Amino acid sequence: MTQLHPHLAPVFDEVLHRNPGESEFHQAVFEVLESLGPVVTKRPDYVDAAILRRIVEPERQIIFRVPWVDDASNVQINRGFRVQFNSALGPFKGGLRFHPSVYLGIVKFLGFEQIFKNSLTGMPIGGGKGGSDFDPKGKSDAEVMRFCQSFMTELSRHIGQYTDVPAGDIGVGGRELGYLFGQYKRLTNAYESGVLTGKGLTWGGSQVRKEATGYGTIYFLDEVLHSRGDSFEGKRVVVSGSGNVAIYAIEKVQQLGGTVVACSDSSGYIVDEAGIDVELLQDVKEVRRGRIAEYAERRPSASFTSEGSIWQVACDIAVPCATQNELDESDANTLAANGCTLVGEGANMPTTQAAARVFASAGVTFAPGKAVNAGGVATSALEMQQNASRDSWTFEHTDDRLEEIMKGIHDRCAETADEYGRPGDYVAGANIAGFNRVADAMLALGVI
Ligand code: GLU
């Protein structure tokens, strides 16, 4: 482990002490603090105003009971969370995750990342995150609806277009957002479109929001390739996951001339040397909510493996789009040994710290999620903009805006890395550029 700057080590100690057992949150904080040494040296005013000590403490954390009745008439109890982390730049903004692994430490890590991600977009949005340990997998639509209605009954007190604007994340897509918005509308007696993003196109949603995280991920990586005079043309790519982020990342890679040869879900991975058939993948995962093995059953060129890691599949470019800490040190060694030269995080923190160090020492370019996957939340901000002006943009216009935003984020990260003497270090560039914008706003707003 690297040593933190003397001004930053006590901040991290305080985080460990205040948030016992929240290992993902500790990891996310450490990864940011590790980059900020040169910033605190240059800006003692940030230290004097305790910006670091304040930024690691959420403005507000809400934990609530979510009771609901399943199809067999049993009462079920889940736990709901909303961590409103930082609103210096705008209303809290970030998704809701429904997954059995969700606990306060996961929500805090995601909320903390979201502050810097949202800052990097250059848009007026603060950072927050929420969710529940509810598992939508295997539940009927009616059960998902009753759960969402109960969840929103409590959450509705804490959100609003000027306060906090949730969206989707793992386990929360169009279906869940529909039930959540319906209940919010009913409780408030108001069609407040701007309270949620990721809405359906017939009820206030934006074109490209569904595709945005995946497309944006590939737009970012395309910029990295351009900066070295290269492109996706002819590249062999592995994308982990098969959810909303992975599906549209795969589609965009293939539009740009690359071939995605593998993707996965929690049951295993498929290899398809002919290139992933996106329509078939969508049918299996989005329409039928099935397992990835069904893809291999329906596609002669594909095979399914339930053992081992998807990162054993050789590739030029790796795009982890599944979940946190899915790519560890040994995976990183395998990827580097197989000739991978670029890794971009489509998911939030999918790479362990040890794996990131392997990439750094092996000369593999590593682009972190808070920059790479910011296209999702950026397009959420475009959705808020359309809702506020009661407008609705075309697919082409929205996609152009997304591409422009991703190019802007790439350039901001690259220029900041250069400015701080770390050329090519996208981790330092993203952390410093994201942090500085929030820190300046916090300084201006006083001790609050
Ligand atoms: N959950 C997404 C993320 O990790 C999107 C958040 C949003 O659109 O508010 O950035």
Coordinates of C-alpha atoms and ligand atoms in Angstrom, one line a residue:
M1 CA 0.0 0.0 0.0
T2 CA 1.2 3.5 -0.8
Q3 CA 1.7 6.0 1.9
L4 CA -0.8 8.8 2.0
H5 CA 0.3 12.5 2.2
P6 CA 0.7 13.6 5.9
H7 CA -2.4 15.8 5.5
L8 CA -4.4 12.9 4.1
A9 CA -3.5 10.0 6.4
P10 CA -5.5 11.4 9.4
V11 CA -8.5 11.9 7.1
F12 CA -8.3 8.2 6.1
D13 CA -7.9 7.1 9.7
E14 CA -11.0 9.1 10.7
V15 CA -12.9 7.3 7.8
L16 CA -11.8 3.9 9.1
H17 CA -12.8 4.8 12.7
R18 CA -16.2 6.3 11.8
N19 CA -17.2 3.7 9.3
P20 CA -16.2 0.3 10.7
G21 CA -16.6 -2.8 8.5
E22 CA -17.4 -0.8 5.3
S23 CA -14.6 -2.1 3.3
E24 CA -15.8 -1.0 -0.2
F25 CA -16.2 2.6 1.2
H26 CA -12.7 2.5 2.6
Q27 CA -11.4 1.3 -0.7
A28 CA -13.2 4.1 -2.7
V29 CA -11.9 6.8 -0.3
F30 CA -8.3 5.5 -0.3
E31 CA -8.3 5.4 -4.1
V32 CA -9.2 9.1 -4.2
L33 CA -7.0 10.3 -1.4
E34 CA -4.0 8.5 -2.9
S35 CA -4.2 10.9 -5.9
L36 CA -4.7 14.1 -3.9
G37 CA -1.2 14.5 -2.4
P38 CA -0.1 17.1 -5.0
V39 CA -3.4 18.9 -4.6
V40 CA -3.1 19.5 -0.8
T41 CA 0.5 20.6 -1.3
K42 CA -0.6 23.2 -3.9
R43 CA -3.8 24.2 -2.1
P44 CA -3.3 24.6 1.7
D45 CA -6.6 26.6 1.7
Y46 CA -8.4 23.3 1.1
V47 CA -6.8 21.8 4.2
D48 CA -7.5 24.9 6.3
A49 CA -11.2 24.8 5.4
A50 CA -11.2 21.0 6.2
I51 CA -12.5 20.2 2.7
L52 CA -11.1 16.7 2.8
R53 CA -12.5 15.9 6.2
R54 CA -15.9 17.2 5.2
I55 CA -16.1 15.5 1.7
V56 CA -15.7 12.0 3.2
E57 CA -18.6 12.5 5.5
P58 CA -22.1 12.3 3.8
E59 CA -24.3 15.3 4.3
R60 CA -27.2 12.9 5.2
Q61 CA -27.7 9.1 5.5
I62 CA -31.2 7.6 5.5
I63 CA -31.9 4.0 6.4
F64 CA -35.5 2.7 6.4
R65 CA -37.6 -0.4 6.7
V66 CA -39.3 -1.6 3.5
P67 CA -42.2 -4.0 4.3
W68 CA -44.1 -5.7 1.5
V69 CA -46.2 -8.8 0.9
D70 CA -45.1 -11.5 -1.5
D71 CA -47.3 -13.5 -3.9
A72 CA -47.7 -16.2 -1.2
S73 CA -49.1 -13.6 1.2
N74 CA -45.9 -13.7 3.4
V75 CA -44.7 -10.4 4.8
Q76 CA -41.2 -9.6 3.7
I77 CA -38.9 -7.0 5.2
N78 CA -36.0 -5.3 3.3
R79 CA -33.8 -2.4 4.2
G80 CA -33.8 0.7 2.1
F81 CA -31.0 3.3 1.9
R82 CA -30.3 6.8 0.5
V83 CA -26.9 8.4 1.2
Q84 CA -27.0 12.1 0.2
F85 CA -23.3 12.6 0.0
N86 CA -22.5 16.0 -1.4
S87 CA -24.7 18.8 -2.8
A88 CA -22.1 21.5 -3.4
L89 CA -22.5 21.3 -7.2
G90 CA -26.3 20.7 -7.4
P91 CA -29.0 18.4 -6.1
F92 CA -27.8 15.0 -5.0
K93 CA -27.8 12.7 -8.0
G94 CA -27.1 9.0 -8.4
G95 CA -28.8 5.7 -8.9
L96 CA -30.6 3.1 -6.8
R97 CA -29.2 -0.4 -6.6
F98 CA -31.4 -3.4 -5.7
H99 CA -29.2 -6.4 -5.0
P100 CA -28.8 -8.8 -2.0
S101 CA -25.2 -7.5 -1.4
V102 CA -26.4 -4.0 -0.7
Y103 CA -25.6 -2.6 2.7
L104 CA -24.5 0.8 4.0
G105 CA -20.8 0.3 2.9
I106 CA -21.8 -0.4 -0.7
V107 CA -24.1 2.6 -0.9
K108 CA -21.5 4.9 0.6
F109 CA -18.8 3.7 -1.8
L110 CA -21.1 4.3 -4.7
G111 CA -22.2 7.7 -3.4
F112 CA -18.7 8.8 -2.8
E113 CA -17.6 7.8 -6.4
Q114 CA -20.7 9.6 -7.7
I115 CA -19.5 13.0 -6.3
F116 CA -16.4 13.0 -8.5
K117 CA -18.0 11.3 -11.5
N118 CA -20.8 13.9 -11.5
S119 CA -18.3 16.7 -11.1
L120 CA -16.3 15.4 -14.1
T121 CA -19.3 15.7 -16.3
G122 CA -19.2 19.5 -15.8
M123 CA -22.9 19.5 -15.1
P124 CA -24.7 21.0 -12.0
I125 CA -25.3 17.7 -10.1
G126 CA -24.1 16.7 -6.6
G127 CA -23.5 13.1 -5.6
G128 CA -25.7 10.5 -3.8
K129 CA -26.7 6.9 -4.1
G130 CA -29.3 4.5 -2.7
G131 CA -30.8 1.1 -2.9
S132 CA -31.9 -1.9 -1.0
D133 CA -30.9 -5.5 -0.3
F134 CA -34.1 -6.6 -2.2
D135 CA -33.3 -9.1 -4.9
P136 CA -35.5 -8.6 -8.0
K137 CA -34.2 -11.9 -9.5
G138 CA -36.9 -14.5 -9.6
K139 CA -39.6 -12.1 -8.3
S140 CA -42.9 -11.6 -10.2
D141 CA -43.7 -8.2 -11.7
A142 CA -46.4 -7.8 -9.0
E143 CA -43.9 -8.4 -6.2
V144 CA -41.4 -6.0 -7.8
M145 CA -44.2 -3.4 -8.0
R146 CA -45.3 -3.8 -4.4
F147 CA -41.7 -3.6 -3.2
C148 CA -41.1 -0.5 -5.3
Q149 CA -44.3 1.2 -4.0
S150 CA -43.3 0.5 -0.4
F151 CA -39.7 1.7 -1.0
M152 CA -40.9 4.9 -2.6
T153 CA -43.5 5.6 0.1
E154 CA -40.6 6.3 2.5
L155 CA -38.1 7.6 -0.1
S156 CA -40.5 10.2 -1.4
R157 CA -40.1 12.3 1.8
H158 CA -36.4 12.8 1.0
I159 CA -36.2 13.5 -2.7
G160 CA -37.3 16.1 -5.2
Q161 CA -36.1 17.8 -8.4
Y162 CA -34.1 20.4 -6.4
T163 CA -33.1 18.1 -3.6
D164 CA -32.2 14.6 -4.7
V165 CA -32.8 12.9 -8.1
P166 CA -32.4 9.1 -8.0
A167 CA -32.1 6.9 -11.1
G168 CA -31.3 3.2 -11.9
D169 CA -28.3 1.0 -11.2
I170 CA -27.9 -2.7 -10.8
G171 CA -31.3 -4.3 -10.4
V172 CA -33.2 -1.0 -11.2
G173 CA -34.2 -0.5 -14.8
G174 CA -37.2 0.8 -16.7
R175 CA -39.6 -1.5 -14.9
E176 CA -38.6 -0.6 -11.4
L177 CA -38.3 3.2 -12.3
G178 CA -41.8 3.0 -13.7
Y179 CA -43.3 1.7 -10.4
L180 CA -41.2 4.1 -8.4
F181 CA -42.3 7.1 -10.4
G182 CA -46.0 6.0 -10.4
Q183 CA -46.0 5.8 -6.6
Y184 CA -44.2 9.2 -6.3
K185 CA -46.7 10.8 -8.6
R186 CA -49.6 9.3 -6.6
L187 CA -48.2 10.4 -3.2
T188 CA -47.4 13.9 -4.2
N189 CA -50.3 14.5 -6.6
A190 CA -47.9 16.1 -9.0
Y191 CA -46.3 15.0 -12.3
E192 CA -42.8 16.1 -11.2
S193 CA -40.8 14.6 -14.1
G194 CA -37.5 15.9 -12.8
V195 CA -37.6 13.8 -9.6
L196 CA -36.2 10.7 -11.3
T197 CA -34.2 10.0 -14.4
G198 CA -34.0 6.9 -16.6
K199 CA -37.7 7.3 -17.2
G200 CA -39.5 5.6 -20.1
L201 CA -39.8 7.6 -23.4
T202 CA -43.6 7.9 -23.0
W203 CA -43.4 9.4 -19.5
G204 CA -40.7 12.0 -19.5
G205 CA -37.6 10.0 -20.3
S206 CA -34.7 10.9 -22.6
Q207 CA -33.5 9.3 -25.8
V208 CA -30.1 7.6 -25.3
R209 CA -30.4 7.3 -21.5
K210 CA -30.7 3.5 -21.7
E211 CA -27.7 3.2 -24.0
A212 CA -25.7 6.1 -22.4
T213 CA -23.5 4.3 -19.9
G214 CA -22.4 1.7 -22.4
Y215 CA -22.0 4.1 -25.3
G216 CA -20.3 6.7 -23.2
T217 CA -17.8 4.0 -21.9
I218 CA -16.8 3.2 -25.5
Y219 CA -16.7 6.9 -26.5
F220 CA -14.2 7.5 -23.7
L221 CA -12.1 4.5 -24.6
D222 CA -12.2 5.6 -28.3
E223 CA -10.7 8.9 -27.2
V224 CA -7.9 7.1 -25.3
L225 CA -7.2 5.0 -28.5
H226 CA -7.2 8.2 -30.7
S227 CA -4.7 9.9 -28.4
R228 CA -2.3 7.1 -29.2
G229 CA -3.2 7.2 -33.0
D230 CA -5.2 4.0 -32.8
S231 CA -8.9 3.0 -32.9
F232 CA -11.3 0.1 -32.2
E233 CA -11.0 -1.2 -35.8
G234 CA -10.0 -4.8 -35.7
K235 CA -9.6 -4.9 -31.9
R236 CA -10.5 -8.0 -29.9
V237 CA -12.5 -6.9 -26.8
V238 CA -13.8 -8.7 -23.7
V239 CA -16.8 -7.0 -21.9
S240 CA -17.8 -8.6 -18.6
G241 CA -21.5 -8.4 -17.5
S242 CA -24.6 -8.6 -19.7
G243 CA -26.8 -5.9 -18.1
N244 CA -27.6 -2.4 -19.4
V245 CA -24.0 -1.2 -19.4
A246 CA -22.5 -4.3 -21.0
I247 CA -25.1 -4.6 -23.8
Y248 CA -24.7 -1.1 -25.1
A249 CA -20.9 -1.1 -24.7
I250 CA -20.8 -4.3 -26.8
E251 CA -23.1 -2.7 -29.4
K252 CA -20.9 0.4 -29.7
V253 CA -17.6 -1.5 -29.9
Q254 CA -19.0 -3.5 -32.8
Q255 CA -20.3 -0.3 -34.5
L256 CA -16.7 1.1 -34.3
G257 CA -15.2 -2.0 -36.0
G258 CA -14.1 -4.1 -32.9
T259 CA -15.2 -7.6 -32.1
V260 CA -16.5 -8.5 -28.6
V261 CA -15.7 -12.1 -28.1
A262 CA -17.0 -12.7 -24.5
C263 CA -19.4 -11.5 -21.9
S264 CA -20.8 -12.9 -18.6
D265 CA -23.3 -12.9 -15.8
S266 CA -23.1 -14.2 -12.2
S267 CA -23.5 -17.8 -13.4
G268 CA -20.5 -17.8 -15.8
Y269 CA -19.3 -16.5 -19.2
I270 CA -19.8 -17.1 -22.9
V271 CA -17.1 -17.0 -25.6
D272 CA -18.3 -16.3 -29.1
E273 CA -15.5 -16.0 -31.6
A274 CA -17.9 -14.8 -34.3
G275 CA -18.6 -11.7 -32.1
I276 CA -21.5 -11.2 -29.7
D277 CA -24.9 -11.1 -31.4
V278 CA -26.4 -8.1 -29.5
E279 CA -30.0 -8.8 -30.5
L280 CA -29.8 -12.3 -29.2
L281 CA -28.1 -11.1 -26.0
Q282 CA -30.9 -8.5 -25.5
D283 CA -33.5 -11.2 -26.0
V284 CA -31.9 -13.5 -23.5
K285 CA -31.1 -10.9 -20.8
E286 CA -33.5 -8.0 -21.3
V287 CA -36.6 -9.5 -22.7
R288 CA -36.6 -13.0 -21.1
R289 CA -34.5 -12.0 -18.0
G290 CA -32.7 -15.4 -18.5
R291 CA -29.2 -16.7 -17.8
I292 CA -26.3 -16.2 -20.1
A293 CA -26.0 -20.0 -20.8
E294 CA -29.2 -19.7 -22.9
Y295 CA -27.2 -17.5 -25.4
A296 CA -24.8 -20.3 -26.0
E297 CA -27.6 -22.8 -26.4
R298 CA -29.1 -20.6 -29.2
R299 CA -25.9 -19.7 -30.9
P300 CA -23.7 -22.4 -32.6
S301 CA -20.5 -20.2 -32.5
A302 CA -20.7 -19.7 -28.7
S303 CA -19.8 -21.8 -25.7
F304 CA -20.7 -21.3 -22.0
T305 CA -18.2 -21.8 -19.1
S306 CA -19.3 -21.8 -15.5
E307 CA -15.8 -22.1 -13.9
G308 CA -12.9 -19.7 -13.9
S309 CA -12.7 -16.1 -14.9
I310 CA -13.8 -14.3 -18.1
W311 CA -10.4 -12.4 -17.9
Q312 CA -8.7 -15.6 -19.1
V313 CA -10.1 -14.9 -22.5
A314 CA -7.3 -13.1 -24.4
C315 CA -8.1 -9.6 -25.7
D316 CA -6.6 -6.3 -26.7
I317 CA -9.1 -4.3 -24.6
A318 CA -10.9 -5.3 -21.4
V319 CA -14.1 -3.5 -20.3
P320 CA -15.3 -4.7 -16.9
C321 CA -19.1 -3.8 -16.8
A322 CA -20.4 -6.2 -14.1
T323 CA -19.8 -5.1 -10.5
Q324 CA -17.3 -4.0 -7.9
N325 CA -14.1 -5.9 -7.4
E326 CA -14.8 -8.4 -10.2
L327 CA -11.2 -8.1 -11.6
D328 CA -8.5 -9.0 -9.2
E329 CA -4.7 -9.1 -9.1
S330 CA -4.4 -12.5 -10.8
D331 CA -6.9 -11.5 -13.5
A332 CA -4.8 -8.4 -14.1
N333 CA -1.6 -10.5 -14.5
T334 CA -3.4 -12.8 -16.9
L335 CA -4.7 -9.9 -19.0
A336 CA -1.3 -8.2 -19.1
A337 CA 0.4 -11.5 -20.0
N338 CA -2.1 -12.0 -22.8
G339 CA -1.3 -8.7 -24.4
C340 CA -4.2 -6.5 -23.2
T341 CA -3.1 -2.8 -23.5
L342 CA -6.2 -1.0 -22.3
V343 CA -8.7 -1.5 -19.5
G344 CA -11.7 0.8 -19.0
E345 CA -14.2 0.4 -16.1
G346 CA -17.8 0.4 -17.3
A347 CA -18.9 -0.6 -13.9
N348 CA -18.2 1.2 -10.6
M349 CA -14.9 0.1 -9.1
P350 CA -14.7 -3.3 -10.8
T351 CA -10.9 -3.4 -10.4
T352 CA -9.3 -4.1 -7.1
Q353 CA -6.5 -1.8 -5.9
A354 CA -4.0 -4.6 -6.4
A355 CA -5.1 -5.2 -9.9
A356 CA -4.8 -1.5 -10.8
R357 CA -1.2 -1.6 -9.5
V358 CA -0.5 -4.5 -11.8
F359 CA -1.8 -2.5 -14.8
A360 CA 0.3 0.5 -13.8
S361 CA 3.5 -1.5 -13.5
A362 CA 2.8 -3.6 -16.7
G363 CA 2.2 -0.4 -18.7
V364 CA -1.5 -1.3 -19.4
T365 CA -3.5 1.9 -19.7
F366 CA -6.2 1.9 -17.0
A367 CA -9.2 4.3 -17.2
P368 CA -11.3 4.5 -14.0
G369 CA -15.1 4.2 -13.8
K370 CA -15.7 7.6 -12.4
A371 CA -14.5 9.0 -15.7
V372 CA -15.3 6.2 -18.1
N373 CA -18.9 5.4 -17.1
A374 CA -20.0 9.0 -16.4
G375 CA -22.0 9.0 -19.6
G376 CA -25.0 7.5 -17.8
V377 CA -25.3 10.2 -15.2
A378 CA -24.4 12.9 -17.8
T379 CA -27.4 11.8 -19.9
S380 CA -29.5 11.8 -16.7
A381 CA -28.5 15.5 -16.4
L382 CA -29.6 15.9 -20.1
E383 CA -32.9 14.3 -19.1
M384 CA -33.3 16.8 -16.2
Q385 CA -32.6 19.6 -18.7
Q386 CA -35.3 18.4 -21.1
N387 CA -37.8 17.9 -18.2
A388 CA -37.1 21.4 -16.9
S389 CA -37.7 23.0 -20.4
R390 CA -40.6 20.5 -21.2
D391 CA -38.7 19.6 -24.3
S392 CA -37.7 16.3 -25.9
W393 CA -34.6 16.0 -28.0
T394 CA -34.0 13.6 -30.9
F395 CA -31.8 10.5 -30.5
E396 CA -29.1 12.0 -32.8
H397 CA -28.9 15.3 -30.9
T398 CA -28.8 13.6 -27.5
D399 CA -26.1 11.1 -28.7
D400 CA -24.0 14.0 -30.1
R401 CA -24.2 15.7 -26.7
L402 CA -23.2 12.5 -25.0
E403 CA -20.2 12.0 -27.3
E404 CA -19.1 15.6 -26.8
I405 CA -19.4 15.3 -23.0
M406 CA -17.3 12.1 -23.0
K407 CA -14.6 13.7 -25.1
G408 CA -14.7 16.6 -22.7
I409 CA -14.2 14.3 -19.7
H410 CA -11.4 12.5 -21.4
D411 CA -9.6 15.7 -22.2
R412 CA -10.1 17.1 -18.7
C413 CA -8.6 13.9 -17.2
A414 CA -5.7 13.9 -19.6
E415 CA -4.9 17.6 -19.2
T416 CA -5.1 17.4 -15.4
A417 CA -2.8 14.4 -15.3
D418 CA -0.3 16.4 -17.5
E419 CA -0.6 19.5 -15.2
Y420 CA 0.1 17.5 -12.1
G421 CA 3.1 15.7 -13.7
R422 CA 1.4 12.3 -14.2
P423 CA 1.0 12.1 -18.0
G424 CA -1.2 9.2 -19.1
D425 CA -2.4 8.6 -15.5
Y426 CA -6.2 8.6 -16.0
V427 CA -6.7 7.7 -12.3
A428 CA -4.9 10.8 -11.0
G429 CA -6.4 13.0 -13.7
A430 CA -10.0 11.9 -12.9
N431 CA -9.6 12.1 -9.2
I432 CA -7.9 15.5 -9.2
A433 CA -10.1 17.1 -11.8
G434 CA -13.3 15.7 -10.2
F435 CA -12.2 16.8 -6.7
N436 CA -11.0 20.3 -7.6
R437 CA -14.4 21.4 -9.0
V438 CA -16.3 20.2 -5.8
A439 CA -13.6 21.6 -3.5
D440 CA -13.9 25.1 -5.1
A441 CA -17.7 25.0 -4.7
M442 CA -17.4 23.9 -1.1
L443 CA -14.9 26.6 -0.4
A444 CA -17.2 29.2 -1.9
L445 CA -20.3 28.0 0.0
G446 CA -18.7 28.3 3.5
V447 CA -18.6 25.8 6.3
I448 CA -21.9 23.9 5.8
Ligands
GLU1 N1 -26.1 4.4 -11.5 C1 -25.5 5.2 -12.6 C2 -24.1 5.5 -12.1 O1 -23.4 4.7 -11.5 C3 -26.4 6.4 -13.0 C4 -26.8 7.4 -12.0 C5 -27.7 8.4 -12.5 O2 -28.1 8.4 -13.7 O3 -28.1 9.2 -11.7 O4 -23.6 6.6 -12.5

